[in-house]
XYZ file of C-alpha atoms in Angstrom:
616
model
C -0.844 2.915 7.272
C -1.348 2.209 3.670
C -1.233 3.309 0.604
C -4.998 2.760 -0.575
C -5.312 5.727 -3.047
C -3.679 3.522 -5.189
C -6.060 2.086 -7.619
C -4.714 1.348 -10.468
C -6.307 -2.494 -10.706
C -10.248 -0.424 -9.495
C -10.147 1.756 -12.616
C -12.330 0.590 -15.613
C -10.896 -1.255 -18.735
C -12.473 1.381 -20.960
C -10.647 0.236 -23.949
C -13.600 -0.722 -26.431
C -11.743 -2.499 -28.872
C -12.679 -5.845 -30.667
C -10.608 -8.897 -32.461
C -10.290 -7.354 -35.690
C -8.477 -4.205 -33.241
C -6.095 -6.444 -31.646
C -5.047 -8.499 -34.950
C -4.046 -5.541 -36.446
C -2.457 -4.614 -33.219
C -0.679 -7.791 -33.500
C 0.725 -7.176 -37.183
C 1.400 -3.417 -36.638
C 4.116 -4.316 -33.997
C 5.472 -6.919 -35.875
C 8.586 -5.278 -36.978
C 12.032 -6.550 -36.156
C 13.922 -4.789 -33.397
C 16.261 -2.373 -34.311
C 19.930 -4.308 -33.630
C 21.098 -1.593 -31.653
C 19.260 0.831 -28.730
C 20.574 4.585 -28.980
C 18.515 5.653 -26.906
C 19.525 8.128 -24.037
C 15.920 8.631 -21.783
C 13.366 6.163 -20.418
C 9.397 6.777 -20.110
C 7.289 5.691 -17.425
C 3.570 5.830 -18.168
C 1.429 7.136 -14.901
C -1.581 4.996 -14.334
C -4.834 7.052 -15.346
C -6.000 9.848 -13.576
C -3.125 9.171 -10.914
C -0.308 11.434 -11.862
C 1.605 12.717 -8.865
C 1.126 16.793 -7.894
C 2.584 17.163 -4.352
C 6.013 17.147 -3.598
C 6.494 17.756 -0.165
C 7.311 13.953 1.531
C 5.039 15.177 4.191
C 2.121 14.386 2.547
C -1.467 14.904 3.827
C -3.984 12.291 2.972
C -5.414 14.358 -0.141
C -1.907 13.485 -1.705
C -0.732 10.942 0.067
C -0.494 8.062 -2.678
C 1.828 6.091 -5.169
C 1.968 8.334 -8.227
C 3.197 10.997 -4.821
C 5.643 9.000 -2.880
C 6.940 5.400 -4.658
C 6.689 7.127 -7.685
C 7.758 10.836 -7.436
C 8.554 11.844 -4.059
C 10.913 9.389 -3.515
C 12.944 9.670 -6.729
C 14.097 12.938 -5.140
C 14.396 12.924 -1.398
C 14.834 9.647 -0.275
C 13.422 8.376 3.321
C 15.560 7.673 6.148
C 15.437 3.630 5.420
C 14.597 2.677 2.151
C 12.989 -1.194 2.243
C 12.276 -2.960 -1.114
C 14.952 -5.515 -1.879
C 15.696 -7.597 -5.243
C 11.335 -8.023 -4.938
C 11.349 -8.743 -1.244
C 10.285 -6.779 1.263
C 13.437 -6.264 3.552
C 15.432 -3.135 4.402
C 17.262 -2.159 1.944
C 20.697 -0.487 3.641
C 22.495 0.200 0.607
C 19.480 2.671 -0.292
C 19.367 4.056 3.146
C 20.610 7.524 4.087
C 21.643 5.555 7.689
C 23.478 2.749 8.358
C 20.753 0.058 10.320
C 19.182 1.324 13.858
C 20.465 0.645 17.267
C 18.835 -0.189 19.717
C 19.390 0.176 23.624
C 17.306 0.436 26.637
C 15.584 -2.838 25.620
C 13.738 -1.333 23.404
C 13.529 2.211 24.814
C 15.695 4.047 22.737
C 17.101 3.927 19.167
C 20.253 5.265 18.176
C 20.721 6.380 13.936
C 24.005 6.764 12.214
C 24.045 9.011 8.625
C 26.233 7.829 6.281
C 27.267 11.296 5.290
C 25.773 11.512 1.973
C 24.785 15.171 0.728
C 22.213 17.352 -1.066
C 22.390 18.171 -4.099
C 24.057 21.617 -3.044
C 26.724 20.603 -1.380
C 26.044 20.909 2.131
C 25.806 17.656 4.191
C 22.669 15.361 5.349
C 22.986 15.835 9.064
C 21.201 14.613 11.757
C 19.698 18.070 11.993
C 17.515 17.003 8.602
C 16.404 14.447 10.591
C 15.230 16.052 13.620
C 13.657 19.220 11.250
C 11.416 16.308 10.166
C 10.609 15.254 13.315
C 10.056 19.039 14.320
C 7.800 19.072 11.408
C 5.656 16.321 11.754
C 5.018 16.206 15.732
C 3.519 20.344 15.284
C 1.624 19.775 12.193
C 0.486 15.881 13.260
C -2.942 16.160 12.247
C -1.959 17.336 8.740
C 0.004 14.021 8.048
C -1.863 11.613 6.553
C 0.726 8.956 8.461
C -0.600 9.678 11.607
C -1.949 7.179 13.902
C -2.617 8.643 17.622
C -0.548 7.151 20.160
C 1.845 5.868 17.518
C 4.908 8.071 15.894
C 5.445 10.487 16.188
C 3.967 10.747 19.517
C 5.898 7.607 21.137
C 8.955 9.471 20.627
C 9.357 11.696 23.739
C 12.882 13.595 22.703
C 15.847 13.706 20.181
C 19.238 14.131 21.072
C 22.135 14.667 18.084
C 25.255 13.475 19.558
C 27.084 16.746 20.001
C 30.703 15.785 18.694
C 29.202 13.168 15.244
C 26.636 16.127 13.760
C 25.528 12.394 11.669
C 24.359 10.720 14.891
C 20.799 11.430 16.860
C 18.908 9.379 19.346
C 15.365 9.223 19.644
C 13.982 8.264 22.904
C 10.732 6.411 22.842
C 7.658 6.103 25.313
C 7.412 2.025 25.633
C 10.090 -0.502 24.712
C 9.890 -1.365 21.306
C 10.583 -4.369 19.317
C 13.468 -3.799 16.695
C 11.155 -5.102 13.339
C 8.628 -3.057 14.671
C 10.015 0.045 15.152
C 11.999 -0.145 12.292
C 9.553 -1.076 9.371
C 6.704 0.813 10.796
C 7.801 3.872 12.669
C 11.495 5.024 11.036
C 10.551 4.058 7.973
C 8.361 6.882 8.022
C 10.938 9.287 8.367
C 11.933 11.133 5.170
C 15.121 13.433 5.981
C 14.359 17.338 4.733
C 17.177 20.102 3.675
C 16.527 22.555 6.833
C 19.251 24.260 5.737
C 17.294 25.487 2.898
C 13.358 24.613 3.695
C 13.134 26.220 7.646
C 11.973 29.004 6.437
C 8.167 30.952 6.816
C 7.808 32.789 3.492
C 9.749 32.425 0.227
C 11.563 35.432 1.044
C 12.117 35.145 4.407
C 15.852 33.986 6.446
C 16.062 30.419 6.640
C 16.505 30.094 10.061
C 15.846 27.819 13.256
C 12.650 28.367 13.203
C 10.836 24.280 13.175
C 12.317 24.575 17.211
C 8.969 25.756 18.265
C 6.118 24.122 17.908
C 4.606 28.072 16.527
C 7.254 28.091 14.203
C 7.242 24.673 13.063
C 3.607 25.126 12.190
C 4.430 28.188 10.204
C 7.308 26.406 7.967
C 5.007 23.630 7.207
C 2.394 26.086 6.613
C 4.446 27.596 3.895
C 6.083 24.562 2.671
C 2.946 22.744 1.947
C 1.572 26.606 -0.146
C 4.183 26.051 -2.004
C 4.030 22.270 -2.722
C 0.240 22.643 -4.392
C 1.751 25.540 -7.241
C 2.845 22.861 -9.301
C 3.781 25.385 -12.365
C 6.564 26.500 -10.503
C 8.057 23.085 -9.154
C 10.969 23.853 -11.853
C 11.688 27.317 -11.077
C 11.205 27.614 -6.704
C 14.689 26.588 -5.534
C 12.883 25.031 -2.646
C 12.644 21.922 -4.851
C 15.974 22.206 -6.578
C 17.774 20.765 -3.262
C 17.365 16.835 -2.829
C 19.253 14.011 -1.901
C 18.036 11.409 -4.313
C 19.190 10.540 -7.367
C 17.167 12.553 -9.401
C 16.422 16.172 -9.927
C 13.263 17.870 -11.102
C 13.708 19.356 -14.712
C 10.400 20.054 -15.307
C 6.530 19.137 -14.684
C 3.443 20.610 -15.726
C -0.343 20.507 -13.755
C -0.910 17.558 -15.978
C 1.542 15.212 -14.634
C 4.298 15.639 -17.446
C 7.435 14.854 -15.033
C 11.189 15.242 -15.951
C 13.873 14.446 -14.300
C 17.819 14.143 -14.263
C 20.508 13.028 -12.624
C 21.755 14.202 -9.776
C 25.609 14.141 -9.798
C 25.813 14.644 -6.301
C 23.806 11.415 -5.201
C 25.172 9.138 -2.401
C 24.140 5.791 -3.536
C 26.456 3.110 -5.060
C 23.886 3.034 -8.569
C 24.286 6.294 -10.617
C 21.871 7.161 -13.432
C 23.303 6.313 -16.863
C 20.277 7.765 -18.742
C 20.892 11.215 -18.760
C 17.081 11.533 -18.664
C 13.692 10.076 -16.553
C 10.230 11.055 -18.074
C 7.207 10.289 -16.936
C 3.467 10.872 -18.866
C 0.144 11.028 -17.621
C -2.533 9.643 -19.351
C -6.913 10.270 -19.389
C -7.192 6.391 -20.215
C -6.504 3.269 -20.546
C -6.841 3.475 -24.169
C -4.582 6.519 -25.027
C -2.347 4.972 -22.792
C -2.686 1.419 -24.805
C -2.785 3.787 -27.837
C 0.411 5.098 -27.415
C 2.324 1.216 -26.736
C 0.905 -0.106 -30.417
C 2.773 2.422 -32.245
C 5.627 1.471 -31.871
C 7.231 -0.193 -34.490
C 11.522 -0.769 -32.437
C 12.501 -0.083 -29.315
C 13.859 2.882 -30.560
C 10.921 4.649 -31.213
C 8.932 3.824 -27.990
C 6.891 6.624 -26.743
C 6.320 4.550 -23.477
C 9.062 2.429 -22.282
C 7.627 1.138 -19.366
C 3.868 0.925 -19.606
C 0.564 -1.296 -19.248
C -2.077 -3.143 -21.077
C -5.640 -3.167 -19.582
C -6.534 -6.350 -18.486
C -5.574 -9.422 -19.419
C -8.509 -11.025 -20.899
C -9.440 -8.069 -23.081
C -5.383 -7.081 -24.507
C -3.195 -10.848 -25.082
C -0.170 -10.178 -23.386
C 1.590 -11.729 -26.399
C -0.224 -8.424 -28.360
C 3.442 -6.581 -27.834
C 5.826 -8.718 -27.510
C 7.903 -8.097 -30.389
C 8.901 -4.511 -28.893
C 7.667 -5.151 -25.235
C 8.231 -7.706 -22.728
C 5.666 -8.839 -20.084
C 5.481 -8.612 -16.560
C 2.793 -8.598 -13.758
C 3.435 -6.990 -10.804
C 2.883 -8.593 -6.896
C 2.443 -6.085 -4.013
C 2.973 -6.133 -1.008
C -0.760 -6.189 -0.665
C -4.144 -8.648 0.822
C -7.746 -8.308 -0.187
C -10.945 -9.111 1.766
C -13.994 -7.538 2.375
C -15.506 -6.760 5.989
C -18.584 -7.720 7.771
C -20.891 -5.765 9.851
C -20.242 -6.869 13.021
C -22.135 -3.960 14.467
C -25.174 -4.526 12.760
C -28.487 -5.374 14.899
C -29.562 -7.889 12.713
C -26.420 -9.297 10.732
C -23.987 -8.778 12.956
C -25.249 -11.312 15.727
C -23.913 -13.948 12.922
C -21.220 -12.821 11.842
C -20.326 -13.033 15.299
C -20.579 -17.031 15.500
C -16.420 -18.186 14.408
C -18.270 -21.219 12.545
C -20.319 -18.921 10.438
C -17.171 -17.154 9.260
C -16.216 -20.407 9.027
C -18.078 -21.488 6.672
C -17.958 -18.116 4.562
C -14.517 -18.842 3.807
C -14.503 -22.289 2.880
C -17.228 -21.304 0.359
C -14.272 -18.586 -1.226
C -13.208 -20.515 -4.346
C -9.209 -18.508 -4.558
C -8.276 -20.074 -7.446
C -11.150 -19.998 -9.836
C -11.584 -16.400 -8.627
C -8.072 -15.688 -10.080
C -9.197 -17.004 -13.016
C -12.382 -15.786 -13.869
C -11.997 -12.215 -12.630
C -8.121 -11.572 -13.291
C -7.554 -14.446 -16.020
C -4.857 -15.951 -13.653
C -3.031 -12.603 -13.225
C -3.510 -12.933 -9.237
C -2.428 -14.690 -5.907
C -4.638 -15.909 -3.094
C -4.809 -13.976 0.656
C -5.435 -16.352 3.371
C -4.641 -14.233 6.220
C -3.268 -11.055 7.261
C -0.079 -11.802 6.003
C 0.451 -11.089 2.086
C 1.052 -14.841 0.284
C 3.509 -12.633 -2.215
C 6.050 -11.977 -2.346
C 7.494 -14.491 0.135
C 9.193 -13.078 3.425
C 9.921 -14.065 6.941
C 6.689 -12.419 7.706
C 4.600 -15.304 6.482
C 4.282 -18.929 7.882
C 3.235 -22.352 7.070
C 0.383 -21.628 8.236
C -0.912 -19.178 6.846
C 0.784 -20.250 3.364
C -1.173 -23.763 3.613
C -4.541 -21.853 3.376
C -5.884 -22.756 6.491
C -9.887 -22.498 5.191
C -9.341 -24.022 1.576
C -12.463 -24.158 -0.229
C -15.058 -26.677 0.612
C -18.621 -26.209 0.033
C -19.097 -29.599 1.807
C -17.396 -28.578 5.219
C -19.366 -25.018 5.236
C -22.302 -27.185 4.529
C -21.474 -29.604 7.721
C -20.895 -26.147 10.604
C -23.890 -24.850 9.756
C -25.886 -27.990 10.197
C -24.140 -28.555 13.521
C -24.696 -25.512 14.598
C -28.345 -25.232 14.290
C -29.149 -24.243 10.809
C -31.327 -26.017 8.676
C -29.311 -25.712 5.262
C -31.352 -25.096 1.657
C -28.692 -25.017 -1.076
C -29.233 -22.827 -3.660
C -32.559 -20.872 -1.023
C -31.906 -19.465 1.901
C -30.210 -21.277 5.315
C -32.578 -20.503 8.456
C -31.538 -20.951 11.661
C -34.146 -23.433 13.480
C -32.017 -24.448 16.931
C -31.489 -20.390 18.259
C -29.430 -21.021 22.004
C -25.842 -20.743 23.074
C -25.352 -24.250 23.597
C -23.422 -27.235 21.890
C -25.565 -27.612 18.360
C -27.171 -24.506 18.559
C -27.092 -20.998 16.465
C -25.199 -19.085 19.266
C -25.401 -15.794 20.694
C -27.900 -13.302 19.510
C -29.228 -15.132 17.097
C -32.719 -15.532 16.846
C -35.577 -18.272 15.507
C -35.730 -18.454 11.951
C -32.672 -15.909 11.183
C -31.906 -16.155 7.980
C -28.529 -16.418 6.347
C -29.202 -13.740 3.674
C -27.257 -10.264 3.429
C -26.539 -7.161 1.035
C -23.354 -7.386 -0.595
C -22.091 -4.014 -2.561
C -19.316 -3.660 -4.291
C -17.333 -1.588 -6.054
C -18.749 -0.391 -9.490
C -16.700 0.681 -13.000
C -14.334 -2.282 -12.590
C -14.896 -4.774 -14.731
C -12.868 -7.659 -12.591
C -15.170 -7.561 -9.907
C -18.362 -8.277 -11.940
C -17.165 -12.131 -12.928
C -15.739 -12.272 -9.732
C -19.112 -10.978 -7.575
C -21.043 -13.018 -9.610
C -19.203 -16.900 -8.961
C -19.031 -15.632 -5.149
C -22.623 -15.324 -4.865
C -22.906 -18.567 -7.051
C -20.319 -20.391 -4.479
C -22.268 -18.999 -0.902
C -24.837 -20.434 -2.495
C -24.255 -24.446 -2.088
C -24.749 -23.556 1.416
C -27.908 -21.471 1.287
C -25.690 -17.690 2.289
C -27.794 -15.603 -0.263
C -25.803 -12.939 -1.056
C -27.994 -10.033 -2.579
C -25.343 -7.638 -5.082
C -24.994 -4.500 -5.538
C -23.279 -1.311 -6.860
C -21.978 1.882 -5.661
C -18.965 4.661 -6.662
C -15.634 3.295 -4.668
C -16.051 6.220 -2.620
C -19.833 5.390 -1.846
C -18.051 1.755 -0.567
C -15.509 3.220 1.490
C -18.169 5.550 3.146
C -20.549 2.622 4.064
C -17.839 0.934 5.108
C -17.485 1.786 9.124
C -18.641 0.727 12.352
C -22.570 1.422 12.857
C -23.738 3.752 15.662
C -25.228 2.993 18.239
C -29.040 4.345 18.060
C -28.336 5.212 14.185
C -29.725 3.931 10.664
C -27.347 0.799 10.278
C -28.245 -0.953 6.958
C -24.446 -3.088 5.215
C -23.995 -6.241 5.739
C -20.960 -6.557 3.656
C -19.136 -3.808 1.250
C -16.083 -4.753 -1.086
C -14.202 -2.176 -2.713
C -12.131 -4.509 -4.664
C -8.683 -2.317 -3.654
C -7.054 -4.356 -1.224
C -4.362 -3.518 1.572
C -1.413 -2.504 0.810
C 1.700 -2.040 4.049
C 3.320 0.704 2.768
C 4.791 2.579 3.918
C 4.388 -0.121 7.468
C 6.093 -2.463 6.171
C 5.822 -5.385 8.732
C 2.558 -6.650 8.694
C 1.033 -5.868 11.907
C -3.248 -4.872 12.411
C -2.531 -2.182 14.605
C -3.809 0.033 11.858
C -6.739 -3.464 11.054
C -8.045 -4.721 14.172
C -7.184 -3.262 17.166
C -9.946 -1.626 19.415
C -10.180 -0.086 22.846
C -12.868 -0.348 25.447
C -16.206 -2.611 25.146
C -19.682 -2.478 24.823
C -21.147 0.760 23.708
C -17.937 2.069 24.900
C -15.653 0.673 22.848
C -13.378 2.555 20.434
C -12.435 0.861 17.083
C -9.463 2.378 14.368
C -10.479 3.875 11.454
C -9.695 0.996 9.007
C -11.813 -1.681 11.172
C -14.569 -1.282 8.607
C -17.170 -4.045 10.424
C -16.333 -3.158 13.917
C -14.134 -6.802 14.594
C -12.673 -6.112 18.801
C -11.619 -9.197 19.707
C -9.346 -8.894 23.050
C -7.040 -12.033 22.373
C -5.973 -9.920 18.622
C -5.448 -7.107 20.772
C -2.656 -9.020 22.705
C -1.199 -10.584 19.769
C -1.402 -7.093 18.236
C 0.448 -5.637 21.237
C 2.861 -8.374 21.469
C 3.725 -7.729 17.697
C 4.746 -4.397 18.919
C 7.187 -5.053 21.716
C 8.601 -8.215 20.884
C 11.620 -8.249 18.217
C 11.081 -12.145 17.622
C 9.014 -13.216 14.227
C 7.615 -15.914 16.698
C 5.318 -13.336 17.225
C 4.097 -12.234 14.197
C 3.518 -15.792 13.816
C 1.200 -16.501 16.602
C -0.554 -13.290 15.886
C -1.102 -14.137 12.125
C -2.018 -17.639 12.868
C -4.684 -16.797 15.291
C -5.929 -14.371 13.013
C -6.403 -16.432 9.821
C -8.096 -18.400 12.069
C -10.150 -16.156 13.569
C -11.289 -14.198 10.339
C -11.804 -10.866 11.085
C -13.074 -10.272 6.903
C -13.835 -12.514 4.426
C -10.402 -13.262 2.617
C -9.887 -12.513 -0.731
C -7.410 -12.805 -3.529
C -5.040 -10.124 -4.709
C -5.571 -8.701 -8.820
C -2.170 -8.222 -10.214
C -2.655 -3.931 -10.105
C -0.296 -3.471 -13.058
C 0.567 -5.997 -15.576
C 3.039 -4.528 -17.335
C 4.748 -4.174 -20.869
C 8.208 -3.132 -20.289
C 10.856 -2.369 -24.047
C 13.118 -5.390 -23.802
C 16.078 -3.212 -24.598
C 15.481 -1.319 -20.842
C 17.623 -3.640 -18.244
C 17.432 -3.220 -14.464
C 14.188 -3.254 -13.845
C 13.436 -6.550 -12.631
C 12.628 -8.179 -10.251
C 9.270 -5.490 -9.675
C 9.313 -3.513 -6.137
C 6.415 -5.518 -4.204
C 6.265 -1.867 -1.952
C 5.243 0.134 -5.775
C 8.731 1.662 -5.676
C 10.666 2.149 -9.677
C 14.234 2.435 -9.708
C 14.691 4.670 -12.966
C 19.109 4.830 -11.812
C 19.314 1.045 -11.935
C 17.732 1.252 -16.271
C 20.605 1.132 -18.118
C 19.786 0.892 -22.861
C 21.206 -2.642 -23.967
């Protein structure tokens, strides 16, 4: 799954500010910073329109966002296994509630042993709290955004709590799994819940073991879900006062103003020193920016961690007397799908040489410069190029298809196309033999396609204009249009036989963030079953890509504990191009109070750790 609902970089940079205002801002922040910092609180600026609004860790799709999970729930309710360590995508044993999992029976069972941390009321976090989560998610999986049929929780056939050790539980699995996949992509989704407080069917009801039957687990979920939607009552509802994370909720309103205080019972080694941590909402970038520029010293900042809208709108040096600048690189790839199921353009897209030609025409470095003012990084395949990780190998890291219009033209010419640079190339040698256009591509087929992209995003306009210009070098004409983000996402799905099929390419601008499935397998992107009219695609396979060899490589990444399986998968997919790889734009350009330490390195999984923050 992915936190695709995070749209920090996709929101419009609505700051109608001219050079005169920027100059005034630069002078207004030139005050000398105070020699000593006396603050005891810190404030984090929420992205415009992205305030937290759901507290139960078992979230439905409507609430499955970075704002709710990584930057709100995780502060109070720690996942069973934490990921993100020193700016890398790694298992963080120090922040995990359990010791590293131990696999048995060649990957058909896994045993988890908790460390013995306590809930804030002094009750130990036990295996029963894991089982409580498991029972709730199994009985309510259709209401959980993380559910993928056949995978977690379906692949856990039973759980057994050690009768002599209440901190230990064993999951029996439906098949053998590799330790990387099951730890990073399945166990990563579990959050122990306080069964001794939450296992009830109504506010006035007694706590019991209702979760142990499907009907009871459904009743418990309905109650917790209802309470989670009563945002104005969060700070008075006793349900939410029992936590195991470093922070407890002090207050919260329906606008998204959040205040937290330290949890004295937190079991982690690093305890908060701040007396209070705040999150504040903003309706626009301009409102947040006005708060940033109002600071005259590190002591009077109303925002200690904020952001600037676009590097081309506001030079990073403008607020440099008070704030330090850093760009947030996410565990993300970016791409746009091509429609393999379109009856007209689909046969063209199914030709590997044609997809290769298109990829050779994507000048990622220039796009990063023009669209993101240099604050971005390329996508060369299914594994993110940033941050560095053990999951990416040299083949993908070195870009299999660097920008090369000459190669693109040669590929088309060698496969039956008459290339018309600046115009529209045409298939003049149809057929399936050497030097011909390929199966299903008729005589006279034109390399002219529609590409609809998300409106309201300032960076996408120059990016798409440059792409159109670059594609034209090989006579591949792109007809650009815009539509709202939700429309683009709605359009980008495989077409059904016998129904109208109008789209060729769609680009929503956002990428795919691997979270909380952290190992970058392709099971949710390019898996498929069946063939012909009966083929079935996974929900995020927008273009209807289906390839048996890709499927075999994906399955190998799930069953093998050897990273070589990941390398074989990523090399094949990087070469096969199920989509057109595009550069990632840093979704948030941060301005952080210079006197606030412990914020770096930025977590690529979008998590924040205010318990690490210290005033200096």
